[in-house]
Amino acid sequence: MKRLHQFLREQQTSPELIELIDTLLVACKEIAYLLKQGALAGILGSAGAENVQGETQKKLDVLSNDLLKRNLLSCSLVKGLASEEEDFPVAGNPDGKYLVTFDPLDGSSNIDVNVSVGTIFSILRAPEGCDGGDESAFLQSGRRQVAAGYVLYGPSNLLVLSTGKGTHIFTLANTGDFFLTREYVQIPTETKEFAINMSNQRFWEPAMQNYVNDLLQGEEGPLSKRYNMRWIASMVAEVHRILTRGGIFMYPFDYREPKKPGKLRLMYEGNPMSLLVEQAGGLSTNAHRNIMDVEPQGIHERVAVILGSKHEVENALTYHQPEAAKG
Ligand code: P6P
């Protein structure tokens, strides 16, 4: 079995990027250990505070964020970092080469019910002369990511990573090593499985209403296929299922908060997941353009997400064409 380092060296990944990924993974291994302790470590439940998103922070949100911050700021390669749990970017080494954005514990509402959660991360080059604590340094499209991935804390702990040379899966062994367990993942272009939070249906735009209605009509409907549905409420787990067996995941714009383009965040959810999905032959769009082509206006910017099996995403997009959307 090939270790992560060996695989990255064989892909000609720079020693500096390998060092940065390693540093990030040290924190993720500590998070994995804490999660396994659960209630025994007295770390479940709410931290009694809200983050910049207005979401109640879990104790583990704060702990995970602190672990990642501590490790990344100790790495001389990190010029700055931005986190879902930090109102503003945090400056690192002024001579650092990279910027890191992350969601320290995605799906944390699932922690107290023992359902899989994950750390999502995205690595950008620090623009020449930028201030690593200045938001403008981070406002780069997803196409500029040098690496992205997630660590899924589940029945097994997995790293899914891309440096732009395919999407690969590594499994964490008891030794603390990540071993390559699946390389050059390819998402099936067709699927019979969709993931969306149906309780929001009345708030969607007509295009999404029409598409999901057709999915629900199954073989008797215009799509002539019996679909199944999944909703785990952990984007990391949904994306992992799609990378593993195909599917389409949607968190569309809805009228509950019409000023926001969506619930999920562009810089540390949409972009990293889009790199992994595209590198695996899938599509990832906000219903109007590929997510990685969106030019960010803020580090906590939201984005609508439709991602997964190429032909199914293309099918969903046909409902969003101007002439169809009037339907
Ligand atoms: P809802 C988790 O809070 C998250 O950001 C994603 O991981 C997940 O897909 C989504 O929100 C779940 O949202 O509205 O179903 O709770």
mmCIF file of C-alpha atoms and ligand atoms in Angstrom:
data_model
loop_
_atom_site.group_PDB
_atom_site.id
_atom_site.type_symbol
_atom_site.label_atom_id
_atom_site.label_comp_id
_atom_site.label_asym_id
_atom_site.label_seq_id
_atom_site.Cartn_x
_atom_site.Cartn_y
_atom_site.Cartn_z
ATOM 1 C CA MET A 1 0.000 0.000 0.000
ATOM 2 C CA LYS A 2 1.308 3.410 -1.051
ATOM 3 C CA ARG A 3 1.587 6.171 1.568
ATOM 4 C CA LEU A 4 0.330 9.675 0.848
ATOM 5 C CA HIS A 5 3.847 11.151 0.679
ATOM 6 C CA GLN A 6 5.049 8.591 -1.865
ATOM 7 C CA PHE A 7 1.995 9.168 -4.049
ATOM 8 C CA LEU A 8 2.372 12.953 -3.936
ATOM 9 C CA ARG A 9 6.095 12.716 -4.766
ATOM 10 C CA GLU A 10 5.293 10.446 -7.712
ATOM 11 C CA GLN A 11 2.866 13.150 -8.889
ATOM 12 C CA GLN A 12 5.743 15.691 -8.730
ATOM 13 C CA THR A 13 3.948 17.630 -5.975
ATOM 14 C CA SER A 14 6.305 20.312 -4.591
ATOM 15 C CA PRO A 15 7.928 19.469 -1.220
ATOM 16 C CA GLU A 16 6.466 22.722 0.147
ATOM 17 C CA LEU A 17 2.906 21.763 -0.791
ATOM 18 C CA ILE A 18 3.458 18.295 0.689
ATOM 19 C CA GLU A 19 4.683 19.943 3.909
ATOM 20 C CA LEU A 20 1.585 22.182 4.037
ATOM 21 C CA ILE A 21 -0.815 19.290 3.416
ATOM 22 C CA ASP A 22 1.015 17.314 6.111
ATOM 23 C CA THR A 23 0.659 20.157 8.597
ATOM 24 C CA LEU A 24 -3.058 20.418 7.918
ATOM 25 C CA LEU A 25 -3.477 16.654 8.321
ATOM 26 C CA VAL A 26 -1.792 16.654 11.746
ATOM 27 C CA ALA A 27 -4.688 18.805 12.960
ATOM 28 C CA CYS A 28 -7.220 16.570 11.179
ATOM 29 C CA LYS A 29 -5.799 13.495 12.922
ATOM 30 C CA GLU A 30 -6.226 15.255 16.268
ATOM 31 C CA ILE A 31 -9.819 16.115 15.306
ATOM 32 C CA ALA A 32 -10.425 12.477 14.347
ATOM 33 C CA TYR A 33 -9.115 11.379 17.754
ATOM 34 C CA LEU A 34 -11.382 13.853 19.595
ATOM 35 C CA LEU A 35 -14.430 12.760 17.609
ATOM 36 C CA LYS A 36 -13.774 9.133 18.479
ATOM 37 C CA GLN A 37 -13.800 10.089 22.189
ATOM 38 C CA GLY A 38 -17.161 11.870 21.798
ATOM 39 C CA ALA A 39 -19.036 12.200 25.054
ATOM 40 C CA LEU A 40 -16.149 10.615 26.979
ATOM 41 C CA ALA A 41 -14.083 13.728 26.284
ATOM 42 C CA GLY A 42 -16.920 16.073 27.322
ATOM 43 C CA ILE A 43 -16.747 17.789 23.927
ATOM 44 C CA LEU A 44 -20.247 17.295 22.552
ATOM 45 C CA GLY A 45 -22.953 19.915 22.582
ATOM 46 C CA SER A 46 -23.012 23.635 21.977
ATOM 47 C CA ALA A 47 -20.213 26.086 22.693
ATOM 48 C CA GLY A 48 -22.857 28.670 23.615
ATOM 49 C CA ALA A 49 -21.784 31.090 20.884
ATOM 50 C CA GLU A 50 -22.618 31.933 17.269
ATOM 51 C CA ASN A 51 -20.231 32.207 14.308
ATOM 52 C CA VAL A 52 -20.174 34.919 11.664
ATOM 53 C CA GLN A 53 -22.740 32.854 9.745
ATOM 54 C CA GLY A 54 -25.170 33.244 12.654
ATOM 55 C CA GLU A 55 -24.947 29.486 13.305
ATOM 56 C CA THR A 56 -24.681 28.041 16.819
ATOM 57 C CA GLN A 57 -21.120 26.819 17.317
ATOM 58 C CA LYS A 58 -20.600 23.320 18.675
ATOM 59 C CA LYS A 59 -17.737 22.789 21.111
ATOM 60 C CA LEU A 60 -16.063 20.698 18.432
ATOM 61 C CA ASP A 61 -16.454 23.477 15.845
ATOM 62 C CA VAL A 62 -14.362 25.702 18.096
ATOM 63 C CA LEU A 63 -11.885 22.957 19.041
ATOM 64 C CA SER A 64 -11.404 21.898 15.411
ATOM 65 C CA ASN A 65 -10.966 25.480 14.295
ATOM 66 C CA ASP A 66 -8.375 26.127 17.021
ATOM 67 C CA LEU A 67 -6.419 22.973 16.155
ATOM 68 C CA LEU A 68 -6.296 23.855 12.459
ATOM 69 C CA LYS A 69 -5.372 27.482 13.182
ATOM 70 C CA ARG A 70 -2.598 26.496 15.612
ATOM 71 C CA ASN A 71 -1.050 23.990 13.240
ATOM 72 C CA LEU A 72 -1.317 26.117 10.118
ATOM 73 C CA LEU A 73 0.030 29.277 11.791
ATOM 74 C CA SER A 74 3.015 27.241 13.016
ATOM 75 C CA CYS A 75 3.873 26.474 9.367
ATOM 76 C CA SER A 76 6.136 29.071 7.726
ATOM 77 C CA LEU A 77 4.512 28.365 4.359
ATOM 78 C CA VAL A 78 1.160 29.810 5.482
ATOM 79 C CA LYS A 79 0.777 33.532 4.806
ATOM 80 C CA GLY A 80 -2.829 33.582 5.992
ATOM 81 C CA LEU A 81 -5.923 31.534 6.646
ATOM 82 C CA ALA A 82 -9.696 32.021 6.466
ATOM 83 C CA SER A 83 -12.154 29.807 8.318
ATOM 84 C CA GLU A 84 -15.912 29.435 8.438
ATOM 85 C CA GLU A 85 -15.528 29.969 12.193
ATOM 86 C CA GLU A 86 -13.440 33.158 11.936
ATOM 87 C CA ASP A 87 -15.092 36.501 11.186
ATOM 88 C CA PHE A 88 -11.931 37.742 9.433
ATOM 89 C CA PRO A 89 -8.813 36.209 7.838
ATOM 90 C CA VAL A 90 -5.887 35.475 10.170
ATOM 91 C CA ALA A 91 -2.396 36.545 9.035
ATOM 92 C CA GLY A 92 0.427 33.993 9.239
ATOM 93 C CA ASN A 93 4.069 34.237 8.158
ATOM 94 C CA PRO A 94 4.550 37.425 6.029
ATOM 95 C CA ASP A 95 6.970 35.408 3.860
ATOM 96 C CA GLY A 96 4.554 32.508 3.442
ATOM 97 C CA LYS A 97 3.653 31.182 -0.010
ATOM 98 C CA TYR A 98 0.128 29.883 0.538
ATOM 99 C CA LEU A 99 -3.298 30.889 1.776
ATOM 100 C CA VAL A 100 -5.612 28.262 3.280
ATOM 101 C CA THR A 101 -9.394 28.408 3.615
ATOM 102 C CA PHE A 102 -11.301 25.761 5.525
ATOM 103 C CA ASP A 103 -14.537 24.630 7.105
ATOM 104 C CA PRO A 104 -13.106 22.999 10.236
ATOM 105 C CA LEU A 105 -16.052 20.723 10.894
ATOM 106 C CA ASP A 106 -18.656 20.572 8.154
ATOM 107 C CA GLY A 107 -21.969 19.027 9.173
ATOM 108 C CA SER A 108 -21.316 19.670 12.828
ATOM 109 C CA SER A 109 -25.054 19.630 13.589
ATOM 110 C CA ASN A 110 -24.630 15.854 13.140
ATOM 111 C CA ILE A 111 -21.939 15.437 15.808
ATOM 112 C CA ASP A 112 -24.340 14.961 18.726
ATOM 113 C CA VAL A 113 -26.175 12.233 16.792
ATOM 114 C CA ASN A 114 -22.926 10.470 15.819
ATOM 115 C CA VAL A 115 -23.233 10.966 12.058
ATOM 116 C CA SER A 116 -20.216 11.522 9.765
ATOM 117 C CA VAL A 117 -18.723 15.033 9.609
ATOM 118 C CA GLY A 118 -15.631 16.387 7.884
ATOM 119 C CA THR A 119 -12.956 19.054 7.471
ATOM 120 C CA ILE A 120 -12.963 20.772 4.062
ATOM 121 C CA PHE A 121 -9.905 22.728 2.893
ATOM 122 C CA SER A 122 -8.709 24.756 -0.067
ATOM 123 C CA ILE A 123 -5.134 25.939 -0.755
ATOM 124 C CA LEU A 124 -4.363 29.061 -2.833
ATOM 125 C CA ARG A 125 -1.101 30.792 -3.699
ATOM 126 C CA ALA A 126 -0.534 33.999 -1.756
ATOM 127 C CA PRO A 127 -0.443 36.889 -4.289
ATOM 128 C CA GLU A 128 2.942 38.680 -4.382
ATOM 129 C CA GLY A 129 3.075 41.445 -1.783
ATOM 130 C CA CYS A 130 -0.322 40.627 -0.299
ATOM 131 C CA ASP A 131 -1.251 40.924 3.379
ATOM 132 C CA GLY A 132 -2.210 37.433 4.615
ATOM 133 C CA GLY A 133 -4.728 39.007 6.969
ATOM 134 C CA ASP A 134 -6.442 40.990 4.231
ATOM 135 C CA GLU A 135 -9.622 39.507 2.720
ATOM 136 C CA SER A 136 -8.695 40.727 -0.780
ATOM 137 C CA ALA A 137 -5.759 38.290 -0.920
ATOM 138 C CA PHE A 138 -8.208 35.368 -0.712
ATOM 139 C CA LEU A 139 -10.641 36.554 -3.378
ATOM 140 C CA GLN A 140 -9.427 34.179 -6.082
ATOM 141 C CA SER A 141 -11.688 31.972 -8.201
ATOM 142 C CA GLY A 142 -11.748 28.233 -7.592
ATOM 143 C CA ARG A 143 -9.694 27.763 -10.769
ATOM 144 C CA ARG A 144 -6.726 29.193 -8.812
ATOM 145 C CA GLN A 145 -6.732 26.457 -6.155
ATOM 146 C CA VAL A 146 -3.416 24.571 -6.007
ATOM 147 C CA ALA A 147 -4.983 21.814 -3.902
ATOM 148 C CA ALA A 148 -8.286 21.018 -2.208
ATOM 149 C CA GLY A 149 -9.806 18.186 -0.272
ATOM 150 C CA TYR A 150 -11.604 16.948 2.764
ATOM 151 C CA VAL A 151 -11.065 14.572 5.652
ATOM 152 C CA LEU A 152 -14.219 12.537 6.269
ATOM 153 C CA TYR A 153 -14.572 11.371 9.889
ATOM 154 C CA GLY A 154 -16.735 8.295 9.489
ATOM 155 C CA PRO A 155 -16.610 4.526 10.037
ATOM 156 C CA SER A 156 -13.134 4.983 8.599
ATOM 157 C CA ASN A 157 -11.257 8.268 8.405
ATOM 158 C CA LEU A 158 -10.563 9.212 4.798
ATOM 159 C CA LEU A 159 -8.630 11.936 3.027
ATOM 160 C CA VAL A 160 -9.931 12.860 -0.434
ATOM 161 C CA LEU A 161 -7.452 15.134 -2.210
ATOM 162 C CA SER A 162 -6.727 16.750 -5.542
ATOM 163 C CA THR A 163 -3.743 18.880 -6.570
ATOM 164 C CA GLY A 164 -5.223 19.221 -10.050
ATOM 165 C CA LYS A 165 -3.957 15.795 -11.137
ATOM 166 C CA GLY A 166 -7.044 13.689 -10.479
ATOM 167 C CA THR A 167 -9.012 12.983 -7.302
ATOM 168 C CA HIS A 168 -7.666 10.347 -4.933
ATOM 169 C CA ILE A 169 -8.795 8.657 -1.720
ATOM 170 C CA PHE A 170 -6.519 7.769 1.204
ATOM 171 C CA THR A 171 -7.484 5.817 4.330
ATOM 172 C CA LEU A 172 -6.066 6.685 7.766
ATOM 173 C CA ALA A 173 -4.402 3.691 9.437
ATOM 174 C CA ASN A 174 -3.937 3.236 13.193
ATOM 175 C CA THR A 175 -0.267 4.058 12.571
ATOM 176 C CA GLY A 176 -1.280 7.619 11.647
ATOM 177 C CA ASP A 177 -0.368 7.073 7.988
ATOM 178 C CA PHE A 178 -2.742 7.824 5.125
ATOM 179 C CA PHE A 179 -2.619 4.977 2.583
ATOM 180 C CA LEU A 180 -3.784 5.321 -1.022
ATOM 181 C CA THR A 181 -6.957 3.221 -1.338
ATOM 182 C CA ARG A 182 -8.405 4.617 -4.561
ATOM 183 C CA GLU A 183 -6.697 6.685 -7.265
ATOM 184 C CA TYR A 184 -8.078 8.701 -10.190
ATOM 185 C CA VAL A 185 -11.676 8.468 -9.006
ATOM 186 C CA GLN A 186 -14.224 8.722 -11.839
ATOM 187 C CA ILE A 187 -17.823 9.703 -11.005
ATOM 188 C CA PRO A 188 -20.340 7.674 -13.101
ATOM 189 C CA THR A 189 -21.863 10.076 -15.655
ATOM 190 C CA GLU A 190 -25.382 8.730 -15.029
ATOM 191 C CA THR A 191 -27.185 8.280 -11.723
ATOM 192 C CA LYS A 192 -30.475 7.330 -10.115
ATOM 193 C CA GLU A 193 -29.754 9.028 -6.786
ATOM 194 C CA PHE A 194 -30.393 12.654 -5.829
ATOM 195 C CA ALA A 195 -29.680 14.553 -2.628
ATOM 196 C CA ILE A 196 -31.608 17.665 -1.617
ATOM 197 C CA ASN A 197 -33.363 18.902 1.543
ATOM 198 C CA MET A 198 -36.981 18.416 0.402
ATOM 199 C CA SER A 199 -38.343 20.400 3.362
ATOM 200 C CA ASN A 200 -37.280 23.563 1.497
ATOM 201 C CA GLN A 201 -39.215 22.681 -1.664
ATOM 202 C CA ARG A 202 -41.775 25.509 -1.387
ATOM 203 C CA PHE A 203 -38.929 28.047 -1.266
ATOM 204 C CA TRP A 204 -37.181 26.965 -4.498
ATOM 205 C CA GLU A 205 -37.310 28.747 -7.839
ATOM 206 C CA PRO A 206 -39.669 27.217 -10.440
ATOM 207 C CA ALA A 207 -36.757 25.654 -12.357
ATOM 208 C CA MET A 208 -35.674 23.586 -9.334
ATOM 209 C CA GLN A 209 -39.309 22.802 -8.464
ATOM 210 C CA ASN A 210 -39.882 21.468 -12.000
ATOM 211 C CA TYR A 211 -36.686 19.418 -12.041
ATOM 212 C CA VAL A 212 -37.281 17.766 -8.655
ATOM 213 C CA ASN A 213 -40.923 17.103 -9.543
ATOM 214 C CA ASP A 214 -39.722 15.208 -12.608
ATOM 215 C CA LEU A 215 -37.216 13.260 -10.486
ATOM 216 C CA LEU A 216 -40.059 12.284 -8.138
ATOM 217 C CA GLN A 217 -42.243 11.064 -11.010
ATOM 218 C CA GLY A 218 -39.703 8.313 -11.620
ATOM 219 C CA GLU A 219 -40.180 5.894 -14.548
ATOM 220 C CA GLU A 220 -43.692 7.253 -15.279
ATOM 221 C CA GLY A 221 -42.302 10.771 -15.628
ATOM 222 C CA PRO A 222 -40.295 12.527 -18.378
ATOM 223 C CA LEU A 223 -36.970 11.244 -16.992
ATOM 224 C CA SER A 224 -38.142 7.608 -17.349
ATOM 225 C CA LYS A 225 -36.012 6.452 -14.408
ATOM 226 C CA ARG A 226 -36.811 5.338 -10.824
ATOM 227 C CA TYR A 227 -34.720 7.692 -8.616
ATOM 228 C CA ASN A 228 -33.721 7.176 -4.985
ATOM 229 C CA MET A 229 -33.097 10.024 -2.520
ATOM 230 C CA ARG A 230 -30.501 10.603 0.187
ATOM 231 C CA TRP A 231 -29.982 13.543 2.587
ATOM 232 C CA ILE A 232 -27.324 13.263 5.316
ATOM 233 C CA ALA A 233 -26.986 17.013 6.075
ATOM 234 C CA SER A 234 -23.193 16.699 5.908
ATOM 235 C CA MET A 235 -21.950 17.941 2.534
ATOM 236 C CA VAL A 236 -18.712 15.970 2.985
ATOM 237 C CA ALA A 237 -20.644 12.693 3.334
ATOM 238 C CA GLU A 238 -22.900 13.515 0.367
ATOM 239 C CA VAL A 239 -19.960 14.404 -1.889
ATOM 240 C CA HIS A 240 -18.122 11.275 -0.791
ATOM 241 C CA ARG A 241 -21.099 9.113 -1.741
ATOM 242 C CA ILE A 242 -21.216 10.819 -5.146
ATOM 243 C CA LEU A 243 -17.468 10.358 -5.719
ATOM 244 C CA THR A 244 -17.912 6.713 -4.736
ATOM 245 C CA ARG A 245 -21.065 5.733 -6.708
ATOM 246 C CA GLY A 246 -22.403 8.794 -8.527
ATOM 247 C CA GLY A 247 -25.388 11.004 -7.771
ATOM 248 C CA ILE A 248 -26.446 14.626 -7.800
ATOM 249 C CA PHE A 249 -26.281 16.926 -4.755
ATOM 250 C CA MET A 250 -28.226 20.163 -4.683
ATOM 251 C CA TYR A 251 -28.421 23.055 -2.247
ATOM 252 C CA PRO A 252 -30.124 25.599 -4.521
ATOM 253 C CA PHE A 253 -31.005 29.248 -4.048
ATOM 254 C CA ASP A 254 -34.219 29.575 -2.052
ATOM 255 C CA TYR A 255 -36.510 32.418 -1.039
ATOM 256 C CA ARG A 256 -35.996 32.016 2.725
ATOM 257 C CA GLU A 257 -33.050 34.416 2.459
ATOM 258 C CA PRO A 258 -33.426 35.909 -1.048
ATOM 259 C CA LYS A 259 -30.424 38.213 -0.559
ATOM 260 C CA LYS A 260 -28.142 35.163 -0.344
ATOM 261 C CA PRO A 261 -27.348 33.101 -3.474
ATOM 262 C CA GLY A 262 -27.449 29.913 -1.375
ATOM 263 C CA LYS A 263 -26.664 28.395 2.021
ATOM 264 C CA LEU A 264 -23.256 26.863 1.309
ATOM 265 C CA ARG A 265 -20.046 28.869 1.274
ATOM 266 C CA LEU A 266 -18.055 29.402 -1.894
ATOM 267 C CA MET A 267 -14.498 29.674 -0.582
ATOM 268 C CA TYR A 268 -14.348 26.667 1.758
ATOM 269 C CA GLU A 269 -17.191 24.422 0.605
ATOM 270 C CA GLY A 270 -18.179 25.154 -2.998
ATOM 271 C CA ASN A 271 -14.723 25.645 -4.493
ATOM 272 C CA PRO A 272 -12.845 22.743 -2.853
ATOM 273 C CA MET A 273 -15.691 20.308 -3.518
ATOM 274 C CA SER A 274 -15.921 21.544 -7.113
ATOM 275 C CA LEU A 275 -12.229 20.831 -7.736
ATOM 276 C CA LEU A 276 -12.614 17.275 -6.423
ATOM 277 C CA VAL A 277 -15.790 16.682 -8.468
ATOM 278 C CA GLU A 278 -14.451 18.161 -11.734
ATOM 279 C CA GLN A 279 -11.157 16.273 -11.368
ATOM 280 C CA ALA A 280 -13.292 13.120 -11.061
ATOM 281 C CA GLY A 281 -15.171 13.845 -14.307
ATOM 282 C CA GLY A 282 -18.236 15.406 -12.678
ATOM 283 C CA LEU A 283 -19.787 18.871 -12.930
ATOM 284 C CA SER A 284 -20.298 21.524 -10.242
ATOM 285 C CA THR A 285 -22.387 24.590 -10.961
ATOM 286 C CA ASN A 286 -24.439 27.298 -9.243
ATOM 287 C CA ALA A 287 -27.157 26.700 -11.914
ATOM 288 C CA HIS A 288 -25.723 29.485 -14.107
ATOM 289 C CA ARG A 289 -21.977 28.870 -14.302
ATOM 290 C CA ASN A 290 -19.343 26.450 -13.041
ATOM 291 C CA ILE A 291 -18.724 27.267 -9.394
ATOM 292 C CA MET A 292 -14.968 27.477 -9.918
ATOM 293 C CA ASP A 293 -15.531 30.281 -12.461
ATOM 294 C CA VAL A 294 -17.327 32.483 -9.895
ATOM 295 C CA GLU A 295 -15.197 35.511 -8.961
ATOM 296 C CA PRO A 296 -15.507 35.782 -5.143
ATOM 297 C CA GLN A 297 -16.574 39.085 -3.550
ATOM 298 C CA GLY A 298 -16.074 38.010 0.081
ATOM 299 C CA ILE A 299 -14.525 35.136 2.042
ATOM 300 C CA HIS A 300 -17.896 34.121 3.529
ATOM 301 C CA GLU A 301 -19.770 34.485 0.269
ATOM 302 C CA ARG A 302 -22.547 31.940 -0.269
ATOM 303 C CA VAL A 303 -23.194 29.924 -3.409
ATOM 304 C CA ALA A 304 -25.952 27.712 -4.789
ATOM 305 C CA VAL A 305 -24.650 24.217 -5.505
ATOM 306 C CA ILE A 306 -25.667 21.565 -8.050
ATOM 307 C CA LEU A 307 -22.889 18.985 -8.374
ATOM 308 C CA GLY A 308 -22.258 15.365 -9.289
ATOM 309 C CA SER A 309 -22.744 12.981 -12.210
ATOM 310 C CA LYS A 310 -22.065 14.930 -15.393
ATOM 311 C CA HIS A 311 -25.113 13.952 -17.431
ATOM 312 C CA GLU A 312 -27.521 14.400 -14.487
ATOM 313 C CA VAL A 313 -26.159 17.858 -13.684
ATOM 314 C CA GLU A 314 -26.487 18.760 -17.394
ATOM 315 C CA ASN A 315 -30.072 17.486 -17.221
ATOM 316 C CA ALA A 316 -30.797 19.679 -14.182
ATOM 317 C CA LEU A 317 -29.313 22.672 -16.039
ATOM 318 C CA THR A 318 -31.742 22.247 -18.947
ATOM 319 C CA TYR A 319 -34.525 23.241 -16.505
ATOM 320 C CA HIS A 320 -32.625 26.428 -15.729
ATOM 321 C CA GLN A 321 -32.322 27.586 -19.358
ATOM 322 C CA PRO A 322 -34.307 30.832 -19.794
ATOM 323 C CA GLU A 323 -37.008 29.258 -22.003
ATOM 324 C CA ALA A 324 -37.429 26.267 -19.642
ATOM 325 C CA ALA A 325 -37.341 28.260 -16.416
ATOM 326 C CA LYS A 326 -40.629 29.989 -17.363
ATOM 327 C CA GLY A 327 -42.316 26.577 -16.964
HETATM 328 P P1 P6P B 1 -29.691 21.654 6.078
HETATM 329 C C1 P6P B 1 -24.006 21.550 7.154
HETATM 330 O O1 P6P B 1 -24.527 22.517 8.054
HETATM 331 C C2 P6P B 1 -24.113 22.126 5.757
HETATM 332 O O2 P6P B 1 -23.348 23.287 5.669
HETATM 333 C C3 P6P B 1 -23.707 21.090 4.728
HETATM 334 O O3 P6P B 1 -22.689 20.260 5.168
HETATM 335 C C4 P6P B 1 -24.990 20.329 4.472
HETATM 336 O O4 P6P B 1 -25.064 19.765 3.173
HETATM 337 C C5 P6P B 1 -26.074 21.405 4.667
HETATM 338 O O5 P6P B 1 -25.485 22.430 5.466
HETATM 339 C C6 P6P B 1 -27.290 20.867 5.371
HETATM 340 O O6 P6P B 1 -28.234 21.907 5.419
HETATM 341 O O7 P6P B 1 -30.457 22.919 5.732
HETATM 342 O O8 P6P B 1 -30.265 20.429 5.435
HETATM 343 O O9 P6P B 1 -29.431 21.458 7.552
#
